[in-house]
Coordinates of C-alpha atoms in Angstrom, one line a residue:
X23 CA -124.2 -225.6 -34.1
X24 CA -123.4 -221.9 -34.2
X25 CA -119.7 -222.7 -34.0
X26 CA -119.8 -225.1 -36.9
X27 CA -121.8 -222.5 -39.0
X28 CA -119.0 -219.9 -38.3
X29 CA -116.4 -222.3 -39.5
X30 CA -118.4 -223.1 -42.7
X31 CA -118.8 -219.3 -43.4
X32 CA -115.0 -218.8 -42.9
X33 CA -114.2 -221.6 -45.3
X34 CA -116.5 -220.0 -47.9
X35 CA -115.0 -216.6 -47.4
X36 CA -111.5 -218.1 -47.8
X37 CA -112.3 -220.0 -50.9
X38 CA -109.4 -218.4 -52.8
X39 CA -106.9 -220.5 -50.8
X40 CA -107.1 -223.8 -52.6
X41 CA -104.7 -226.7 -52.5
X42 CA -103.2 -226.8 -56.0
X43 CA -101.9 -229.7 -58.1
X44 CA -100.0 -228.2 -61.1
X45 CA -99.6 -225.1 -63.2
X46 CA -102.0 -226.7 -65.8
X47 CA -104.6 -227.6 -63.2
X48 CA -104.0 -225.0 -60.4
X49 CA -107.1 -225.6 -58.3
X50 CA -108.0 -228.7 -56.4
X51 CA -110.5 -229.9 -53.7
X52 CA -110.0 -233.0 -51.5
X53 CA -112.4 -235.1 -49.5
X54 CA -110.8 -237.0 -46.5
X55 CA -111.7 -239.3 -43.7
X56 CA -109.6 -240.7 -40.8
X57 CA -109.1 -240.5 -37.0
X58 CA -107.5 -238.5 -34.2
X59 CA -105.2 -239.9 -31.5
X60 CA -104.7 -238.1 -28.1
X61 CA -101.6 -237.6 -26.0
X62 CA -101.7 -235.6 -22.8
X63 CA -102.2 -235.7 -19.0
X64 CA -104.5 -238.7 -19.1
X65 CA -102.1 -240.9 -21.1
X66 CA -100.6 -241.6 -24.5
X67 CA -102.9 -243.0 -27.2
X68 CA -100.6 -242.3 -30.2
X69 CA -100.4 -245.3 -32.5
X70 CA -102.2 -247.4 -29.9
X71 CA -104.4 -250.1 -31.7
X72 CA -106.3 -250.8 -28.4
X73 CA -107.7 -247.2 -28.2
X74 CA -111.3 -246.4 -29.3
X75 CA -111.7 -245.1 -32.8
X76 CA -112.3 -241.3 -32.8
X77 CA -113.3 -240.6 -36.4
X78 CA -113.1 -237.4 -38.4
X79 CA -114.1 -236.1 -41.8
X80 CA -112.5 -233.3 -43.7
X81 CA -112.4 -231.0 -46.7
X82 CA -109.2 -229.5 -48.2
X83 CA -108.9 -226.7 -50.8
X84 CA -105.7 -225.1 -52.2
X85 CA -103.9 -223.0 -54.8
X86 CA -100.7 -223.7 -56.7
X87 CA -97.9 -221.2 -56.0
X88 CA -94.9 -222.6 -57.9
X89 CA -93.4 -226.1 -58.6
X90 CA -92.2 -226.3 -55.0
X91 CA -95.0 -224.6 -52.9
X92 CA -98.7 -224.9 -52.4
X93 CA -100.9 -222.8 -50.1
X94 CA -103.9 -224.7 -48.7
X95 CA -106.7 -224.8 -46.2
X96 CA -108.2 -227.8 -44.4
X97 CA -111.4 -228.1 -42.4
X98 CA -112.2 -231.1 -40.3
X99 CA -115.0 -232.2 -37.9
X100 CA -115.5 -235.4 -35.8
X101 CA -114.7 -237.0 -32.4
X102 CA -111.9 -236.3 -30.0
X103 CA -111.1 -238.3 -26.9
X104 CA -109.2 -240.9 -24.9
X105 CA -110.3 -244.0 -22.9
X106 CA -108.1 -245.7 -20.4
X107 CA -110.8 -246.9 -17.9
X108 CA -114.1 -245.7 -16.5
X109 CA -112.3 -243.2 -14.3
X110 CA -109.7 -241.9 -16.7
X111 CA -111.4 -240.8 -20.0
X112 CA -112.9 -237.9 -21.9
X113 CA -114.9 -237.6 -25.1
X114 CA -116.4 -234.8 -27.3
X115 CA -116.7 -233.2 -30.6
X116 CA -114.0 -231.2 -32.3
X117 CA -114.1 -228.9 -35.4
X118 CA -110.9 -227.5 -36.8
X119 CA -109.7 -225.1 -39.5
X120 CA -106.0 -224.8 -40.5
X121 CA -104.0 -222.8 -43.0
X122 CA -101.0 -224.7 -44.4
X123 CA -97.9 -224.1 -46.5
X124 CA -96.6 -227.3 -48.3
X125 CA -93.2 -228.0 -49.8
X126 CA -93.5 -230.6 -52.6
X127 CA -90.8 -233.1 -53.4
X128 CA -92.2 -233.6 -56.9
X129 CA -91.0 -230.2 -57.9
X130 CA -88.7 -231.0 -60.9
X131 CA -85.6 -231.1 -58.6
X132 CA -86.1 -234.1 -56.4
X133 CA -88.9 -235.9 -58.4
X134 CA -90.5 -235.0 -61.7
X135 CA -93.5 -232.6 -61.6
X136 CA -95.6 -235.2 -63.4
X137 CA -94.5 -238.1 -61.1
X138 CA -97.2 -240.5 -60.1
X139 CA -95.7 -240.5 -56.5
X140 CA -95.9 -237.1 -54.9
X141 CA -94.7 -236.7 -51.2
X142 CA -94.7 -233.4 -49.4
X143 CA -94.1 -231.9 -46.0
X144 CA -96.1 -229.0 -44.5
X145 CA -96.6 -226.7 -41.6
X146 CA -99.4 -224.5 -40.6
X147 CA -101.6 -222.9 -37.9
X148 CA -105.3 -222.8 -37.2
X149 CA -108.2 -222.9 -34.8
X150 CA -110.1 -225.7 -33.0
X151 CA -113.6 -225.6 -31.4
X152 CA -115.1 -228.2 -29.1
X153 CA -118.5 -229.4 -28.1
X154 CA -120.4 -232.0 -25.9
X155 CA -122.5 -234.8 -27.3
X156 CA -126.2 -234.7 -26.4
X157 CA -126.7 -236.9 -23.4
X158 CA -123.0 -236.9 -22.5
X159 CA -122.4 -233.4 -21.1
X160 CA -119.3 -232.5 -19.1
X161 CA -117.2 -235.3 -20.8
X162 CA -115.0 -232.6 -22.4
X163 CA -114.2 -228.9 -21.5
X164 CA -115.7 -227.2 -24.5
X165 CA -115.3 -223.6 -23.4
X166 CA -113.5 -221.2 -25.8
X167 CA -111.2 -222.3 -28.6
X168 CA -107.6 -223.5 -29.1
X169 CA -104.9 -222.2 -31.4
X170 CA -103.2 -225.0 -33.2
X171 CA -99.6 -225.3 -34.3
X172 CA -99.3 -228.1 -36.9
X173 CA -96.7 -229.9 -39.0
X174 CA -96.7 -233.1 -40.9
X175 CA -96.3 -235.0 -44.1
X176 CA -98.5 -236.4 -46.9
X177 CA -98.1 -238.9 -49.7
X178 CA -100.1 -238.6 -52.9
X179 CA -100.5 -241.3 -55.6
X180 CA -101.7 -240.0 -58.9
X181 CA -104.6 -242.1 -60.3
X182 CA -105.2 -240.0 -63.4
X183 CA -104.4 -236.5 -64.7
X184 CA -107.1 -235.0 -62.3
X185 CA -107.5 -237.5 -59.4
X186 CA -105.0 -238.5 -56.7
X187 CA -105.2 -240.8 -53.6
X188 CA -103.6 -239.2 -50.6
X189 CA -102.6 -240.2 -47.1
X190 CA -101.7 -237.4 -44.5
X191 CA -100.3 -237.6 -41.0
X192 CA -100.3 -234.3 -39.0
X193 CA -99.0 -233.5 -35.5
X194 CA -101.0 -230.8 -33.7
X195 CA -100.0 -228.9 -30.6
X196 CA -102.6 -226.8 -28.7
X197 CA -102.2 -223.7 -26.5
X198 CA -104.5 -225.1 -23.8
X199 CA -104.3 -227.9 -21.2
X200 CA -108.0 -228.3 -20.3
X201 CA -109.9 -230.2 -23.0
X202 CA -109.3 -233.5 -21.3
X203 CA -110.6 -232.0 -18.0
X204 CA -107.2 -232.5 -16.4
X205 CA -104.8 -229.5 -16.0
X206 CA -101.3 -230.5 -15.2
X207 CA -99.1 -228.0 -17.1
X208 CA -98.9 -230.3 -20.1
X209 CA -100.7 -228.9 -23.1
X210 CA -102.7 -231.4 -25.1
X211 CA -101.3 -232.9 -28.3
X212 CA -102.9 -235.1 -30.9
X213 CA -102.2 -236.8 -34.2
X214 CA -104.6 -236.8 -37.1
X215 CA -104.5 -239.6 -39.7
X216 CA -106.5 -239.1 -42.9
X217 CA -107.0 -240.8 -46.3
X218 CA -108.8 -239.2 -49.2
X219 CA -109.2 -238.3 -52.8
X220 CA -108.0 -235.0 -54.3
X221 CA -109.6 -233.7 -57.5
X222 CA -107.7 -231.2 -59.7
X223 CA -109.8 -228.4 -61.0
X224 CA -109.3 -225.8 -63.7
X225 CA -108.0 -226.4 -67.2
X226 CA -106.3 -224.5 -70.0
X227 CA -105.9 -220.8 -69.3
X228 CA -107.9 -218.9 -71.7
X229 CA -106.0 -216.1 -73.4
X230 CA -108.0 -213.1 -74.5
X231 CA -106.3 -211.3 -77.3
X232 CA -107.3 -208.1 -79.0
X233 CA -106.2 -207.4 -82.6
X234 CA -103.9 -204.4 -83.0
X235 CA -103.7 -202.3 -86.1
X236 CA -100.6 -202.6 -88.2
X237 CA -99.1 -199.3 -89.1
X238 CA -99.4 -198.7 -92.9
X239 CA -96.8 -196.6 -94.7
X240 CA -98.0 -193.1 -95.4
X241 CA -98.7 -192.4 -99.1
X242 CA -96.3 -190.1 -100.7
X243 CA -97.8 -186.8 -101.9
X244 CA -98.7 -186.7 -105.6
X245 CA -96.3 -184.3 -107.5
X246 CA -97.8 -181.2 -109.1
X247 CA -98.3 -181.6 -112.9
X248 CA -95.5 -180.0 -114.9
X249 CA -96.1 -178.2 -118.2
X250 CA -95.9 -180.5 -121.2
X251 CA -92.7 -179.9 -123.2
X252 CA -92.4 -181.4 -126.6
X253 CA -88.8 -182.5 -127.0
X254 CA -86.8 -182.2 -130.1
X255 CA -86.4 -185.6 -131.8
X256 CA -83.2 -187.2 -130.9
X257 CA -81.3 -189.9 -132.7
X258 CA -82.2 -193.3 -131.4
X259 CA -79.4 -194.8 -129.2
X260 CA -78.1 -198.2 -129.9
X261 CA -79.9 -200.8 -127.9
X262 CA -78.1 -201.6 -124.6
X263 CA -77.4 -205.2 -123.7
X264 CA -80.0 -206.9 -121.4
X265 CA -79.3 -206.4 -117.7
X266 CA -78.1 -209.3 -115.7
X267 CA -80.9 -211.0 -113.7
X268 CA -81.3 -210.2 -110.0
X269 CA -79.5 -212.6 -107.7
X270 CA -81.8 -215.4 -106.4
X271 CA -82.1 -215.9 -102.6
X272 CA -81.4 -219.6 -101.6
X273 CA -81.2 -219.4 -97.8
X274 CA -83.7 -219.8 -94.9
X275 CA -84.6 -217.7 -91.9
X276 CA -84.7 -218.4 -88.2
X277 CA -88.1 -218.3 -86.5
X278 CA -88.7 -215.9 -83.6
X279 CA -90.2 -217.2 -80.4
X280 CA -92.7 -215.6 -78.0
X281 CA -93.8 -216.1 -74.3
X282 CA -97.4 -217.3 -73.6
X283 CA -100.0 -214.8 -74.8
X284 CA -97.3 -212.3 -75.9
X285 CA -97.0 -210.8 -79.4
X286 CA -94.8 -207.7 -79.0
X287 CA -91.4 -207.4 -80.7
X288 CA -88.7 -207.4 -78.0
X289 CA -85.0 -206.6 -78.3
X290 CA -84.0 -210.3 -78.4
X291 CA -86.0 -210.6 -81.7
X292 CA -84.0 -207.9 -83.5
X293 CA -81.1 -210.1 -84.6
X294 CA -83.3 -212.5 -86.5
X295 CA -85.5 -209.7 -88.0
X296 CA -82.4 -207.8 -89.1
X297 CA -81.3 -210.9 -91.0
X298 CA -84.6 -210.9 -92.8
X299 CA -84.4 -207.2 -93.6
X300 CA -80.9 -207.5 -95.1
X301 CA -82.0 -210.4 -97.3
X302 CA -85.0 -208.3 -98.5
X303 CA -82.7 -205.4 -99.2
X304 CA -80.1 -207.4 -101.1
X305 CA -82.5 -209.6 -103.1
X306 CA -85.0 -207.2 -104.8
X307 CA -86.9 -210.1 -106.3
X308 CA -87.4 -211.9 -103.0
X309 CA -91.0 -212.3 -101.8
X310 CA -91.9 -213.4 -98.2
X311 CA -94.8 -215.0 -96.3
X312 CA -94.9 -214.4 -92.6
X313 CA -96.6 -217.2 -90.7
X314 CA -97.9 -216.8 -87.1
X315 CA -98.3 -219.8 -84.8
X316 CA -99.2 -220.6 -81.1
X317 CA -99.1 -223.5 -78.7
X318 CA -102.4 -225.3 -77.7
X319 CA -102.9 -223.2 -74.5
X320 CA -106.2 -221.3 -74.9
X321 CA -109.2 -221.4 -77.2
X322 CA -108.6 -222.1 -80.9
X323 CA -110.3 -218.9 -82.0
X324 CA -108.2 -216.8 -79.6
X325 CA -105.1 -218.6 -80.7
X326 CA -105.8 -217.7 -84.3
X327 CA -106.0 -214.0 -83.4
X328 CA -102.9 -214.3 -81.3
X329 CA -101.0 -215.9 -84.2
X330 CA -102.1 -213.1 -86.6
X331 CA -101.0 -210.4 -84.1
X332 CA -97.5 -212.1 -83.9
X333 CA -97.2 -212.2 -87.6
X334 CA -98.4 -208.6 -88.1
X335 CA -96.0 -207.4 -85.4
X336 CA -93.0 -208.9 -87.4
X337 CA -94.6 -207.5 -90.6
X338 CA -94.9 -204.0 -89.1
X339 CA -91.3 -204.1 -87.8
X340 CA -90.0 -204.8 -91.4
X341 CA -92.2 -202.2 -93.0
X342 CA -90.9 -199.6 -90.4
X343 CA -87.3 -200.6 -91.5
X344 CA -88.2 -199.8 -95.1
X345 CA -89.2 -203.1 -96.7
X346 CA -91.9 -202.7 -99.4
X347 CA -95.2 -203.9 -97.8
X348 CA -96.2 -205.3 -101.2
X349 CA -93.4 -207.9 -101.1
X350 CA -94.8 -209.5 -97.9
X351 CA -97.9 -211.4 -97.0
X352 CA -99.2 -212.5 -93.5
X353 CA -100.8 -215.8 -92.6
X354 CA -102.0 -217.1 -89.2
X355 CA -102.3 -220.8 -88.3
X356 CA -102.9 -220.6 -84.6
X357 CA -102.2 -224.1 -83.0
X358 CA -102.8 -226.0 -86.2
X359 CA -99.1 -226.6 -87.2
X360 CA -97.0 -227.5 -84.2
X361 CA -93.3 -228.3 -84.7
X362 CA -93.0 -229.9 -81.3
X363 CA -95.2 -231.7 -78.8
X364 CA -97.5 -229.5 -76.7
X365 CA -97.2 -232.0 -73.8
X366 CA -94.2 -230.1 -72.3
X367 CA -93.3 -226.5 -71.7
X368 CA -90.2 -226.9 -73.9
X369 CA -92.4 -228.1 -76.8
X370 CA -95.0 -225.4 -76.3
X371 CA -92.2 -222.8 -76.3
X372 CA -91.1 -223.9 -79.8
X373 CA -94.6 -223.7 -81.1
X374 CA -95.1 -220.0 -80.0
X375 CA -93.3 -218.7 -83.1
X376 CA -93.3 -216.6 -86.2
X377 CA -91.7 -218.1 -89.4
X378 CA -90.4 -216.3 -92.5
X379 CA -91.1 -218.3 -95.7
X380 CA -89.2 -217.2 -98.8
X381 CA -91.2 -217.3 -102.1
X382 CA -89.0 -218.1 -105.0

């Protein structure tokens, strides 16, 4: 009982090591059931349908690292044993805890990240504790604990965006040769089969954005009043011909794109902003609206603030270059006006933008 309690406390302490599903749903928890199969000094029960069923239950938790790797932890508890005849057998309880690193084949290179079929291979290490059943003492050597070296494979079948059915087969090698009460210089080895459901946790990442003040141009000092001088009347000049109208801007501007939750103006934005500045300089009658947009990652209210910060960052850049602030207006639309689907990273990237709309 005390050993099982220590394992449970260790799981709780290590709760940050969860078995992840994707970048959008990075946390997951799995519930599993299956059986163990022994191979050692007493015989080989691997894949033997005539062997007794030594059942186990398990819990897995994990954390997404990148499209190819997950870091996870598995805990299991159940029966462990082998029966050949009344003279050659052992039986007891086993509790295990293992840390695993998984390589996923559904990583965008071998299979698509959103594939319904998700195989993986893994390796790990852990600890196993053993115990007798009440009324069946001395059927297993339960003293101490074993270090476990583990490797194996799993196959997942996506049932929905957040639920997957999973089968796992792991091969486990121990550093001891005594659990079966037969020491013959052949360390015990066992397979663990399990089937279970994995539930993805987490959702959209919330983006907390703070508004930043936009630098306003400093007002020019008022000139000191000059003494009033009454000029001598001069002959009226002949009226000059009407000046030619200012040229009319007929082009468009490229949008500038941002990374998730970012709004600062970076060097790769300068080329597009310089095009806008030159047009504002060469077409004095041109007026401009600067529109800020986001993808659908985050809360709508935060996205509206993020969109305004992006638009005001571009506005501040142009004011600093010398564009009259009165010729420009800022509008923020958040995630309301996407130009591409938010179901993919490529689409979300096009939606994280600032647009420059000429007013004619």
